[in-house]
One Martini backbone bead per residue (centre of mass of N, CA, C, O) as a GRO file, in nm:
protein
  461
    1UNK     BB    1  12.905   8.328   5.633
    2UNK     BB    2  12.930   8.065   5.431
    3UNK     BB    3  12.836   7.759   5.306
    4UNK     BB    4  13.130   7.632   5.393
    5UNK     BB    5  13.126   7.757   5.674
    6UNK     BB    6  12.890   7.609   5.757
    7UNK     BB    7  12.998   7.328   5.705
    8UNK     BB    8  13.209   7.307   5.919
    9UNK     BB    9  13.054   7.424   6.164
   10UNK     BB   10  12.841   7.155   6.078
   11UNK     BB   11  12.957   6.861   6.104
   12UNK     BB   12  12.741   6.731   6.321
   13UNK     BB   13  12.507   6.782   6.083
   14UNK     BB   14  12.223   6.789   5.919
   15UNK     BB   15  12.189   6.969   5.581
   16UNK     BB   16  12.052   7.182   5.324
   17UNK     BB   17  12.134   7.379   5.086
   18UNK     BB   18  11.874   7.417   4.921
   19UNK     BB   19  11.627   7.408   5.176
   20UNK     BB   20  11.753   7.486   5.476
   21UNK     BB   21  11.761   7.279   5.591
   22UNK     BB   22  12.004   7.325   5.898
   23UNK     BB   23  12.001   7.636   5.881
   24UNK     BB   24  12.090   7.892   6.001
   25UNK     BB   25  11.861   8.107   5.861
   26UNK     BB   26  11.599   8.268   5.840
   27UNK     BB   27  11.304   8.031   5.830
   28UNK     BB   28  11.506   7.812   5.964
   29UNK     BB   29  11.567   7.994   6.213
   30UNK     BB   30  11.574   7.865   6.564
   31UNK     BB   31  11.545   8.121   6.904
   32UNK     BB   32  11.582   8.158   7.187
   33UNK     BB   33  11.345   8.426   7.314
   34UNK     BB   34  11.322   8.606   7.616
   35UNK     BB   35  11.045   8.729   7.753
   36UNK     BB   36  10.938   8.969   7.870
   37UNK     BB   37  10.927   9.184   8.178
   38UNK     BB   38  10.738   9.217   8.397
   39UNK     BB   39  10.550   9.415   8.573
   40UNK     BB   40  10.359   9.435   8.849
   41UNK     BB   41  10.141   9.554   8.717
   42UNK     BB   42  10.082   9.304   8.507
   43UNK     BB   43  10.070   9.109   8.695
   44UNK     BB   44   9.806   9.199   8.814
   45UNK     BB   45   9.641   9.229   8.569
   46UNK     BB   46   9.638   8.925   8.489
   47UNK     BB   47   9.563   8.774   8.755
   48UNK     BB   48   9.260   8.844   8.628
   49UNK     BB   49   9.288   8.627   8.448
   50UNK     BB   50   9.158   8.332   8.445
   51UNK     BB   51   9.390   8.130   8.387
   52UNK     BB   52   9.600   8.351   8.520
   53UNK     BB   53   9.454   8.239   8.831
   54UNK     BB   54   9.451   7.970   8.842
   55UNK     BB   55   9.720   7.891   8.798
   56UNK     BB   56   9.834   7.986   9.076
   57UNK     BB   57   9.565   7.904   9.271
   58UNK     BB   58   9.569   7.549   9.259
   59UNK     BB   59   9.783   7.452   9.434
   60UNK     BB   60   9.739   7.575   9.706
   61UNK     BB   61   9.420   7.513   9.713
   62UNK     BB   62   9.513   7.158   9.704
   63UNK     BB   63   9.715   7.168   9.965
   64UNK     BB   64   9.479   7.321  10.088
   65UNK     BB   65   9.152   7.121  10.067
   66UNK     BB   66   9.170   6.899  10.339
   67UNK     BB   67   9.410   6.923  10.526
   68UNK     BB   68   9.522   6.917  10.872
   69UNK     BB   69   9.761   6.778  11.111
   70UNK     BB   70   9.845   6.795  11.427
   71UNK     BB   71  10.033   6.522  11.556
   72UNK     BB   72  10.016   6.396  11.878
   73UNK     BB   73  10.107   6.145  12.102
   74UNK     BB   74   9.868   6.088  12.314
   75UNK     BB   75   9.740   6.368  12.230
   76UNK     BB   76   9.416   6.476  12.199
   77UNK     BB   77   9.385   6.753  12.321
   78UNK     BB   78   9.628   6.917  12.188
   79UNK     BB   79   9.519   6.875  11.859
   80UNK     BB   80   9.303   7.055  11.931
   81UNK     BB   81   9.386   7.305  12.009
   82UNK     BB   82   9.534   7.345  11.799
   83UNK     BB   83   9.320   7.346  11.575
   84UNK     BB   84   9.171   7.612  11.691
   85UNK     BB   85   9.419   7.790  11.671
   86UNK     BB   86   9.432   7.802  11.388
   87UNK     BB   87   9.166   7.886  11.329
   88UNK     BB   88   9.141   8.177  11.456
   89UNK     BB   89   9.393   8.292  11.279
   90UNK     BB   90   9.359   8.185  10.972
   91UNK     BB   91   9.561   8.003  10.834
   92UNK     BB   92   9.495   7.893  10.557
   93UNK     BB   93   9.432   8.193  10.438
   94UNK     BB   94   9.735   8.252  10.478
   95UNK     BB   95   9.855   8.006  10.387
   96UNK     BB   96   9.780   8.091  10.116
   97UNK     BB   97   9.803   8.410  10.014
   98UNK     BB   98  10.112   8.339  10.046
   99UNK     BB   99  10.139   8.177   9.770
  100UNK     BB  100   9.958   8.326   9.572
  101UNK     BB  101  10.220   8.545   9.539
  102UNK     BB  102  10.435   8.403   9.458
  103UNK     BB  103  10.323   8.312   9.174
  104UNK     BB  104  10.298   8.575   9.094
  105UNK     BB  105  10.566   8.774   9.239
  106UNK     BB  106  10.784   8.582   9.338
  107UNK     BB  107  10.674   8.665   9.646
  108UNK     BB  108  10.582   8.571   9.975
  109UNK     BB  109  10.430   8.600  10.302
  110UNK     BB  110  10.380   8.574  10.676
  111UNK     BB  111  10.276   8.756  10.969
  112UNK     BB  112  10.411   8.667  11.304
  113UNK     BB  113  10.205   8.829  11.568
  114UNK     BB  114  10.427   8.845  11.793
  115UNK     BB  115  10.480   8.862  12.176
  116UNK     BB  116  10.808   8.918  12.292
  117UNK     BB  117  10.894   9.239  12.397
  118UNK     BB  118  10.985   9.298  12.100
  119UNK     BB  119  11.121   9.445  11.813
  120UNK     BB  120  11.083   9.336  11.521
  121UNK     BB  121  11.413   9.387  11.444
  122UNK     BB  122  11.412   9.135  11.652
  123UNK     BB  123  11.471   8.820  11.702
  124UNK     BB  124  11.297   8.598  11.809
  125UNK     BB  125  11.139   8.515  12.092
  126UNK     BB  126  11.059   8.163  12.195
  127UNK     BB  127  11.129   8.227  12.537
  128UNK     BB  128  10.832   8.498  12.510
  129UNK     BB  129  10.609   8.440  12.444
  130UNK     BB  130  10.278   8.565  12.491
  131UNK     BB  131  10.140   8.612  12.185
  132UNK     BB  132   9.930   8.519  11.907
  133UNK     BB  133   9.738   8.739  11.707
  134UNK     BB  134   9.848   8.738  11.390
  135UNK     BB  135   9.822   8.675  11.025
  136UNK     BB  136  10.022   8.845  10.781
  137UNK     BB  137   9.981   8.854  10.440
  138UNK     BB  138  10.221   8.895  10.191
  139UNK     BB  139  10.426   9.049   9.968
  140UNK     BB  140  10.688   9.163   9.789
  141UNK     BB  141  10.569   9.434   9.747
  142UNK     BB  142  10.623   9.437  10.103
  143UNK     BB  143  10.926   9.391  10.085
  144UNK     BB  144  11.269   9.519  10.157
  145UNK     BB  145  11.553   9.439  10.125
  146UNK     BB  146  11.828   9.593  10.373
  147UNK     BB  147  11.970   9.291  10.492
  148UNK     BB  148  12.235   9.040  10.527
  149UNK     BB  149  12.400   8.795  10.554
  150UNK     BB  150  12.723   8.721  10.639
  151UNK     BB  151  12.807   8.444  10.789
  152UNK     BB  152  12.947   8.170  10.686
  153UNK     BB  153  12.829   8.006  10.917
  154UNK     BB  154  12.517   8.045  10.869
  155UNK     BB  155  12.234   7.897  10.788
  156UNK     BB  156  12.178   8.198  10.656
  157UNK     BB  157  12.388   8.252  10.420
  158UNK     BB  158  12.268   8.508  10.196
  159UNK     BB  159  12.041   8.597  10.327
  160UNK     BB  160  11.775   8.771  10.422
  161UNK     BB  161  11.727   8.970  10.768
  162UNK     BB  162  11.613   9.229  10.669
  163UNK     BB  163  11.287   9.432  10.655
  164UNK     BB  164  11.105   9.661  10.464
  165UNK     BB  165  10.774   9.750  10.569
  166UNK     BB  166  10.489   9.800  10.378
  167UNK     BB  167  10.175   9.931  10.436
  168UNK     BB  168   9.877   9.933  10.363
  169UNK     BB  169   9.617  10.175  10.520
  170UNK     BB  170   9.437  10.332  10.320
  171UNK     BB  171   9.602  10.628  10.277
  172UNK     BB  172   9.817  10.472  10.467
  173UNK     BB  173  10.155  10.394  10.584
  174UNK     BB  174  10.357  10.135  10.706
  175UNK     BB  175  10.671  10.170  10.844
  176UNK     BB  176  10.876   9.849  10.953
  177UNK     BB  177  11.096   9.659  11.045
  178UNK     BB  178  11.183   9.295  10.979
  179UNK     BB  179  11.233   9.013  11.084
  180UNK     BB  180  11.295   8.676  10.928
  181UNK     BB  181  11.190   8.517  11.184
  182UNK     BB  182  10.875   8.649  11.133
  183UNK     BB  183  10.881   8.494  10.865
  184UNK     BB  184  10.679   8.363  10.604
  185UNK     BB  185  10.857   8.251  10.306
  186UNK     BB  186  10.802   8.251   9.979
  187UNK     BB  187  10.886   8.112   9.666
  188UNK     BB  188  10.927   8.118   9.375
  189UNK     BB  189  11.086   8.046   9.125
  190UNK     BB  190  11.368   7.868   9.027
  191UNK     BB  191  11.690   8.079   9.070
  192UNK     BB  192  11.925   8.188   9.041
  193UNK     BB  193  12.165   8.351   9.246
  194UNK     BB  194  12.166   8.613   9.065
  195UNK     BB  195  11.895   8.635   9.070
  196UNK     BB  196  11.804   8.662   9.329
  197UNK     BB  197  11.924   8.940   9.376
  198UNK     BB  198  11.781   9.087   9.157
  199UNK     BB  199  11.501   8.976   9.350
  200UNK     BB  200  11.544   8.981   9.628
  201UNK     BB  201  11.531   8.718   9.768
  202UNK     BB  202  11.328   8.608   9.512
  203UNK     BB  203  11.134   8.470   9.294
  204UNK     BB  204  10.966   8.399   9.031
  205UNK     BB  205  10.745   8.380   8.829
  206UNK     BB  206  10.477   8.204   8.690
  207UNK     BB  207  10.391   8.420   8.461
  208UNK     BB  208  10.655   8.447   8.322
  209UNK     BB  209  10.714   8.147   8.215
  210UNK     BB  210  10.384   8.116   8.065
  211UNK     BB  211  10.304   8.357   7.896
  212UNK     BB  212  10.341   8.272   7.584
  213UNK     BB  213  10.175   8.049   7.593
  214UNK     BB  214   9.915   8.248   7.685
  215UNK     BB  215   9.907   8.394   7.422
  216UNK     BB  216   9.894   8.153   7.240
  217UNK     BB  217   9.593   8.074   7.352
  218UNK     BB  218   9.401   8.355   7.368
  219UNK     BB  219   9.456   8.379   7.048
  220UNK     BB  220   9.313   8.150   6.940
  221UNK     BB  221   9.026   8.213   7.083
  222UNK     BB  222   9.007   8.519   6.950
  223UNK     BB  223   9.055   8.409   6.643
  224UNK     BB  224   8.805   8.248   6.643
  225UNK     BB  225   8.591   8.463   6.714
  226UNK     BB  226   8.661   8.633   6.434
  227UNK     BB  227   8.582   8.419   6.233
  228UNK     BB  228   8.283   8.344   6.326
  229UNK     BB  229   8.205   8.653   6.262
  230UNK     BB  230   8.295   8.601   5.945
  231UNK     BB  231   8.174   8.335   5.816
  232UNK     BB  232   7.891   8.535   5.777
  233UNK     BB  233   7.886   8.747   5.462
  234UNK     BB  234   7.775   9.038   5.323
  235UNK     BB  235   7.677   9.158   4.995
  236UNK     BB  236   7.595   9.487   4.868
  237UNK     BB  237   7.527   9.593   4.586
  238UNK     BB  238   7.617   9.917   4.365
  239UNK     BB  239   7.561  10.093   4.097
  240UNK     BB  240   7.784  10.289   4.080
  241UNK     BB  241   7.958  10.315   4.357
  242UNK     BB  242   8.210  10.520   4.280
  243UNK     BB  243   8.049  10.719   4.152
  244UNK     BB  244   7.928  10.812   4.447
  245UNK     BB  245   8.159  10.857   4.606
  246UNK     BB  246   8.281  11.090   4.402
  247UNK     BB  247   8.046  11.303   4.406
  248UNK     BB  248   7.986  11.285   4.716
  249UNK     BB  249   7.737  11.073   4.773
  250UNK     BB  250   7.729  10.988   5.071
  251UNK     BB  251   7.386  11.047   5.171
  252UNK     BB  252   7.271  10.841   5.009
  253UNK     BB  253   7.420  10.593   5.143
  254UNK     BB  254   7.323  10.594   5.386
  255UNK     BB  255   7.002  10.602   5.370
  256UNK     BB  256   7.015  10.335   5.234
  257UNK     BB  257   7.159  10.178   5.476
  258UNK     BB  258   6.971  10.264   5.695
  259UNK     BB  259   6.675  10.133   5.537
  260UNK     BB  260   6.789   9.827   5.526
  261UNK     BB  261   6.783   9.796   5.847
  262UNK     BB  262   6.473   9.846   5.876
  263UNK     BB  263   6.378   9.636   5.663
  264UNK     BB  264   6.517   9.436   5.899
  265UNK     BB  265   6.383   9.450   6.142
  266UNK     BB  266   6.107   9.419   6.068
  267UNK     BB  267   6.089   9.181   5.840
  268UNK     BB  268   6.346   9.045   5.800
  269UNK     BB  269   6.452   9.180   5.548
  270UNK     BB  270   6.514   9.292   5.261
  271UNK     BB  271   6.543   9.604   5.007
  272UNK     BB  272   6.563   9.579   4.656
  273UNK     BB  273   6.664   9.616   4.367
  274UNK     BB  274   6.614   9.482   4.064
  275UNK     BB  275   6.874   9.630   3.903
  276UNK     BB  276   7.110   9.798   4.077
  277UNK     BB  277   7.070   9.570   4.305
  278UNK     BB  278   7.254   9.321   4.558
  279UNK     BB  279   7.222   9.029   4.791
  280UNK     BB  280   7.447   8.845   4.976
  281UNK     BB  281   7.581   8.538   5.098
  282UNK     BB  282   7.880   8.457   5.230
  283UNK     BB  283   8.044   8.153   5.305
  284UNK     BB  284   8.248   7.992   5.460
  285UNK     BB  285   8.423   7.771   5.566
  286UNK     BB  286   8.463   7.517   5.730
  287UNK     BB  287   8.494   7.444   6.132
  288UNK     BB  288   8.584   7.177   6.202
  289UNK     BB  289   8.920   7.202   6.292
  290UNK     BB  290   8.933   7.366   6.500
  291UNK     BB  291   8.902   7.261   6.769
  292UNK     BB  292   9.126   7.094   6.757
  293UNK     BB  293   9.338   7.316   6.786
  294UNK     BB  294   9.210   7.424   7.046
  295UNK     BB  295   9.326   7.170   7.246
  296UNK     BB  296   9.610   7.214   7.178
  297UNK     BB  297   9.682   7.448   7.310
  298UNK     BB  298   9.556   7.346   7.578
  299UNK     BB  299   9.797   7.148   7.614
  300UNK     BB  300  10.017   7.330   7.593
  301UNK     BB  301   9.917   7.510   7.856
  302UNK     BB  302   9.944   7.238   8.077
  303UNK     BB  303  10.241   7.180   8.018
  304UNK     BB  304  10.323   7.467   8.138
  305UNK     BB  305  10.127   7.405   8.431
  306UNK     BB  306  10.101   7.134   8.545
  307UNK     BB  307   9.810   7.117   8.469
  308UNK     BB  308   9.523   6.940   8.403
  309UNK     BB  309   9.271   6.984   8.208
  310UNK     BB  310   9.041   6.921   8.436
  311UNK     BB  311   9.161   7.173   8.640
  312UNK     BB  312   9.199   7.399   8.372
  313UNK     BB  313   8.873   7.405   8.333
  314UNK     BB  314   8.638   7.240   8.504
  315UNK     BB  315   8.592   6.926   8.356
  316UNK     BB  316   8.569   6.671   8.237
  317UNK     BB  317   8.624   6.404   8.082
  318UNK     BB  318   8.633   6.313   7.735
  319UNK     BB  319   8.508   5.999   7.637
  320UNK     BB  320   8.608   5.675   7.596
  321UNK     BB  321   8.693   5.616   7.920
  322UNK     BB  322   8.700   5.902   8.026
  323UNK     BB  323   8.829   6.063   8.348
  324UNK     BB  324   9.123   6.185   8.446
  325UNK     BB  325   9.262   6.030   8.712
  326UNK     BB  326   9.576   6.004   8.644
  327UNK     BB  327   9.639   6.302   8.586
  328UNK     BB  328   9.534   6.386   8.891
  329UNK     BB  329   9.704   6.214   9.048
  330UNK     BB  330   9.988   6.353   8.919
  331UNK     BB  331   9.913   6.603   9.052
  332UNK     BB  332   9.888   6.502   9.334
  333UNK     BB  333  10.202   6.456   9.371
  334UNK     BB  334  10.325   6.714   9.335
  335UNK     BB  335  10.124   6.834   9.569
  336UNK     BB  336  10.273   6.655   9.766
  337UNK     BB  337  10.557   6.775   9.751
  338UNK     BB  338  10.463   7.075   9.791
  339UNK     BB  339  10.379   7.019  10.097
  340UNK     BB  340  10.685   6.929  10.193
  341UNK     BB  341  10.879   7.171  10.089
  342UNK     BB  342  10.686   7.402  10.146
  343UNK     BB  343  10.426   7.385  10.372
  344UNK     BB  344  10.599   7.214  10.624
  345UNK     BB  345  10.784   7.402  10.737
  346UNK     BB  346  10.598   7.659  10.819
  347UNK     BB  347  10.393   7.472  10.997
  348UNK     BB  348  10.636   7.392  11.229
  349UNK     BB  349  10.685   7.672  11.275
  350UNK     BB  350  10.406   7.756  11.367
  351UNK     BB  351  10.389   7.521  11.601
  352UNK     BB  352  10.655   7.621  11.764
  353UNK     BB  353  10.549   7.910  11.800
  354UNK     BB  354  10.236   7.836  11.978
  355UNK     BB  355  10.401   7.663  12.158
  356UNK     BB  356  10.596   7.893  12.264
  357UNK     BB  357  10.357   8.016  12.390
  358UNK     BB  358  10.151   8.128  12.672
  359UNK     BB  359   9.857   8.100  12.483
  360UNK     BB  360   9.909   7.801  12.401
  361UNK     BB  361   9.854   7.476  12.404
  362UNK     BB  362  10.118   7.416  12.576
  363UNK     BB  363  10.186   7.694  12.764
  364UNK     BB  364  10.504   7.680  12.665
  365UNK     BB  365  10.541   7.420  12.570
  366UNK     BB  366  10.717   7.178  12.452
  367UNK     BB  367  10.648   6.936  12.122
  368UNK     BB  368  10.595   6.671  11.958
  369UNK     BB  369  10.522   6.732  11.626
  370UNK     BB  370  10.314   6.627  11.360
  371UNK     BB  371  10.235   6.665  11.015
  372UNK     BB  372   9.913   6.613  10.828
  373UNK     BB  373   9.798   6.517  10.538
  374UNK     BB  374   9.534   6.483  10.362
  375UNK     BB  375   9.401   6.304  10.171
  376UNK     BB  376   9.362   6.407   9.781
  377UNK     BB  377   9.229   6.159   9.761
  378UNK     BB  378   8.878   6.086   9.733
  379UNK     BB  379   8.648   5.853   9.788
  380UNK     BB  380   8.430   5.712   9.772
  381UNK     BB  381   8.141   5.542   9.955
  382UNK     BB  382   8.229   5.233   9.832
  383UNK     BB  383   8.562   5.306   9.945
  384UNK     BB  384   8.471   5.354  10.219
  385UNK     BB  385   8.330   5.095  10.305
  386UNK     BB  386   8.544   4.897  10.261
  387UNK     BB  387   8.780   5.001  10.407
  388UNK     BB  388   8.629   4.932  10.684
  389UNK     BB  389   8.608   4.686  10.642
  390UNK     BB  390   8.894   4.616  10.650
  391UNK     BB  391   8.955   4.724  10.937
  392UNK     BB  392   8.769   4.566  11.089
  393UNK     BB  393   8.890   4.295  11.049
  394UNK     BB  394   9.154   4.345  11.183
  395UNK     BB  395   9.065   4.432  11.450
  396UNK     BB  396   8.982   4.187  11.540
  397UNK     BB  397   9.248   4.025  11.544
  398UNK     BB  398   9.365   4.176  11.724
  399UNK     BB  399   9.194   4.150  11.976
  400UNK     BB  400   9.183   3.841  11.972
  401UNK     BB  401   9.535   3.824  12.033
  402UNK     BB  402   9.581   4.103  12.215
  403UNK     BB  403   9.684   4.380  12.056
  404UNK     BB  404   9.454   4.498  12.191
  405UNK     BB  405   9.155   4.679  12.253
  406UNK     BB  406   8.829   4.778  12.225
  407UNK     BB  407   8.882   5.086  12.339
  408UNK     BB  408   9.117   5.162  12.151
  409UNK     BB  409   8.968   5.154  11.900
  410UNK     BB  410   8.722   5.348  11.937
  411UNK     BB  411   8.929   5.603  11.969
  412UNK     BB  412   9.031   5.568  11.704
  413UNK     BB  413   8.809   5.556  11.516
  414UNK     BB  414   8.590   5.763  11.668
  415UNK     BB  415   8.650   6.061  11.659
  416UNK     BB  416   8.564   6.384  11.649
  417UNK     BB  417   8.681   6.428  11.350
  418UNK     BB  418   8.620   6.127  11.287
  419UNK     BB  419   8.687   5.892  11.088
  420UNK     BB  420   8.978   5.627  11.156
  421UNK     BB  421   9.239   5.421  11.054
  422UNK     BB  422   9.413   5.505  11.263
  423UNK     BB  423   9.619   5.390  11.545
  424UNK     BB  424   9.599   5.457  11.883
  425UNK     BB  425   9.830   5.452  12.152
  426UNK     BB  426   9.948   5.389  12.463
  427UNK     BB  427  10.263   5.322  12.543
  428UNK     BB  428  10.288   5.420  12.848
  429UNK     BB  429  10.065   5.283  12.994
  430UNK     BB  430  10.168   4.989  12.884
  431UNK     BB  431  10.402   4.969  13.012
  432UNK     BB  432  10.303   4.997  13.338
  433UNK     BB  433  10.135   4.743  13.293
  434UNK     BB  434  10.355   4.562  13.261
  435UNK     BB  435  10.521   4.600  13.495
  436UNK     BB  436  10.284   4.565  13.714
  437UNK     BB  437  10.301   4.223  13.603
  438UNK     BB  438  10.603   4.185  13.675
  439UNK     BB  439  10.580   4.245  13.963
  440UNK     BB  440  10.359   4.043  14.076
  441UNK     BB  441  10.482   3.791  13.969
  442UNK     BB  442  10.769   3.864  14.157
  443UNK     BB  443  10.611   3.736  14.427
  444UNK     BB  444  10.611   3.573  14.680
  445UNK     BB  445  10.476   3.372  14.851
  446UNK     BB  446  10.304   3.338  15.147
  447UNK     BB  447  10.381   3.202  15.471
  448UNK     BB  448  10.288   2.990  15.635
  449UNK     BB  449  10.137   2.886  15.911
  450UNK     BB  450  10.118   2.764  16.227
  451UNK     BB  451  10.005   2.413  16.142
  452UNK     BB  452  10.017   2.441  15.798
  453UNK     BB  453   9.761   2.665  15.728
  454UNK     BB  454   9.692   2.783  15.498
  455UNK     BB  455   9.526   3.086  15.372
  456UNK     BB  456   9.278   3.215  15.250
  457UNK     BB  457   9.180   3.288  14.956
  458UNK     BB  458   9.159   3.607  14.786
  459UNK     BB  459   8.992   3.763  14.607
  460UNK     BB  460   8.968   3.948  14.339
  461UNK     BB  461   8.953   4.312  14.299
   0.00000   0.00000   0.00000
């Protein structure tokens, strides 16, 4: 295609035919080209690096690092209960560990090693569980999906309904069907449906959206280190060096080589011929604009992984009146959203799970049942001061109106969890005593007796 058929082509906006500034050719013309697919080995290697580890790892360690509460209305045994059974199971570390490798490999989840009388590759069944002995952590490399939903009436159709599972144990492999209703299932990067089937219904590696940009961080600033070595260099003159060479004389070279650096080592300095050799120092440019240089990176690399620098980097925010505040509530935000999205789902299903054991905390009795996760914004002690004082004064007008009782406060304020805000009533308590009240009340007086002498008032009980 020619420059006027270039220009035909291209009406719609400006170009210089001069400078190629606006037309695609050459090194004026820029073309998204899709990075190398990474390969599970490459993923695994990466992982290791110190920021696509923390990368990946960041998300999970802050949606679970304040923790959360099974939070049932009036029932604070049961809450209880409930918390100690997720303890022993070690849920936090499984969920973590299977969020943490969706993000490496497109796909993670947590087999809830439930006792239901089934075989694994038979949908669980809620109405037997006998027990739930275990949480096992999972990648996508050990779950290959198996068969499909086909039923399009299924609120899970086209999802994987069966996976032959790997798992690795010391020299040997244990392989066996399980069934998606016994997994909790993370996944990576969201991606269409089609690449979703080639990824065997899992998702993109969030390594992978990030790689090109990882590698132009690390290598700005392996570029700067090898600019550092080479800041200042010496140089070595000898007369004639060309010509000692040519002669075969490389064994002279050396052995002066080697004398230059003993006499460099013992004395810390050099000794040379005053006629035929000469050495000096030659330093490079200052390295002033470097450090700009490398934030910029920094900053690439932040706005590709959606982490703040204060939190992608481990260190304060530097400058004046700079705190990095605002940046880390703006991910904590974000933070709040994937704990909705992805995490509470999770935790309700793992908790209608346990709830429906027979060993579980409501002995198999189902129950309503709400997640609640502790704020990730952590207040200073003279904001946690002011609060209560905030709460105190609220409490008190409470009591003082009667909406409230003192010991009903005291319930709420000072659990065995700690200090909490929140206020928790007995509604079902408080309807019976109100029945109660109404029932007294709509009592008719007692009846004179003969002669007129009402009886006389017995104290209140």
């Amino acid at each position: 295609m020619n420059l006027l058929e270039r220009a035909v082509a291209r009406a719609d906006t400006w170009w210089n035919a001069i400078s190629g500034v606006g037309i695609a050719r050459g090194r004026n013309a820029y073309e998204y080209q899709a990075p190398p697919r990474l390969s599970d080995q490459e993923l695994e290697a990466l992982y290791g690096d110190p920021y696509a580890g923390r990368v990946c790892r960041i998300l999970p360690a802050e949606a679970l690092r304040q923790g959360f509460m099974v939070h049932v209305a009036g029932q604070a045994e049961v809450e209880k209960a409930f918390a100690q059974r997720l303890r022993k199971l070690d849920a936090v570390s499984a969920l973590f560990a299977g969020w943490t490798w969706a993000r490496v490999f497109g796909g993670g989840a947590v087999l809830v090693n439930a006792d239901d009388g089934r075989d694994p590759s038979e949908p669980l069944d809620l109405g037997n569980i006998r027990a739930v002995h275990s949480l096992v952590p999972l990648d996508r490399r050990e779950l290959i999906a198996l068969r499909w939903y086909s039923n399009p009436l299924s609120a899970s159709y086209g999802g994987v309904e069966l996976y032959t599972l790997n798992r690795m144990s010391g020299t040997s492999t244990d392989t066996r069907t399980v069934h998606a209703s016994r997994l909790l299932k993370f996944r990576g990067q969201l991606v269409t449906r089609r690449r979703t089937i080639e990824l065997q219904g899992w998702g993109e590696s969030e390594l992978q959206r990030i790689y090109p940009t990882l590698q132009q961080f690390n290598g700005a600033f392996a570029a700067t280190a090898t600019i550092m070595n080479d800041a200042s260099q010496g140089v070595f003159s000898i007369k004639d060096f060309l010509a000692m060479m040519a002669g075969g004389r490389r064994d002279v070279l050396q052995q002066r080589l080697e004398f230059m650096d003993l006499t460099r080592s013992l004395g810390r300095s050099i000794m040379v011929d005053a006629d035929t050799e000469k050495y000096e120092k030659v330093e490079s440019a200052a390295m002033s604009g470097y450090p700009d240089v490398l934030k910029l990176f920094l900053l690439l690399l932040a706005g590709a992984t959606g982490i703040p620098v204060t939190l992608l980097m481990g260190q304060s925010a530097t400058g004046l009146n700079a705190t990095g505040d605002n940046d880390v509530r703006n991910f904590y935000d974000l933070v709040k959203t994937e704990q909705v999205a992805v995490l509470q789902p999770h935790l309700e299903r793992l908790v209608e799970i346990l709830a429906a054991s027979a060993d579980g905390p409501t002995g198999g009795q189902p129950v309503e049942a709400n997640i609640e996760f502790a704020p990730l914004w952590q207040p200073t002690p003279k904001e946690r001061a002011d609060e209560r004082l905030v709460v105190a004064q609220a409490d008190q007008i409470y009591i003082d109106k009667g909406v409230v009782l003192p010991e009903e406060v005291a319930a709420s304020r000072f659990r065995d969890e700690g200090w909490s805000p929140e206020m928790t009533i007995d509604l079902h308590a408080r309807e019976v005593a109100l029945e109660a009240d109404r029932a007294a009340n709509a009592l008719p007086p007692p009846p004179a007796p003969a002669g007129g002498i009402a009886p006389p008032e017995l104290p209140a009980p």
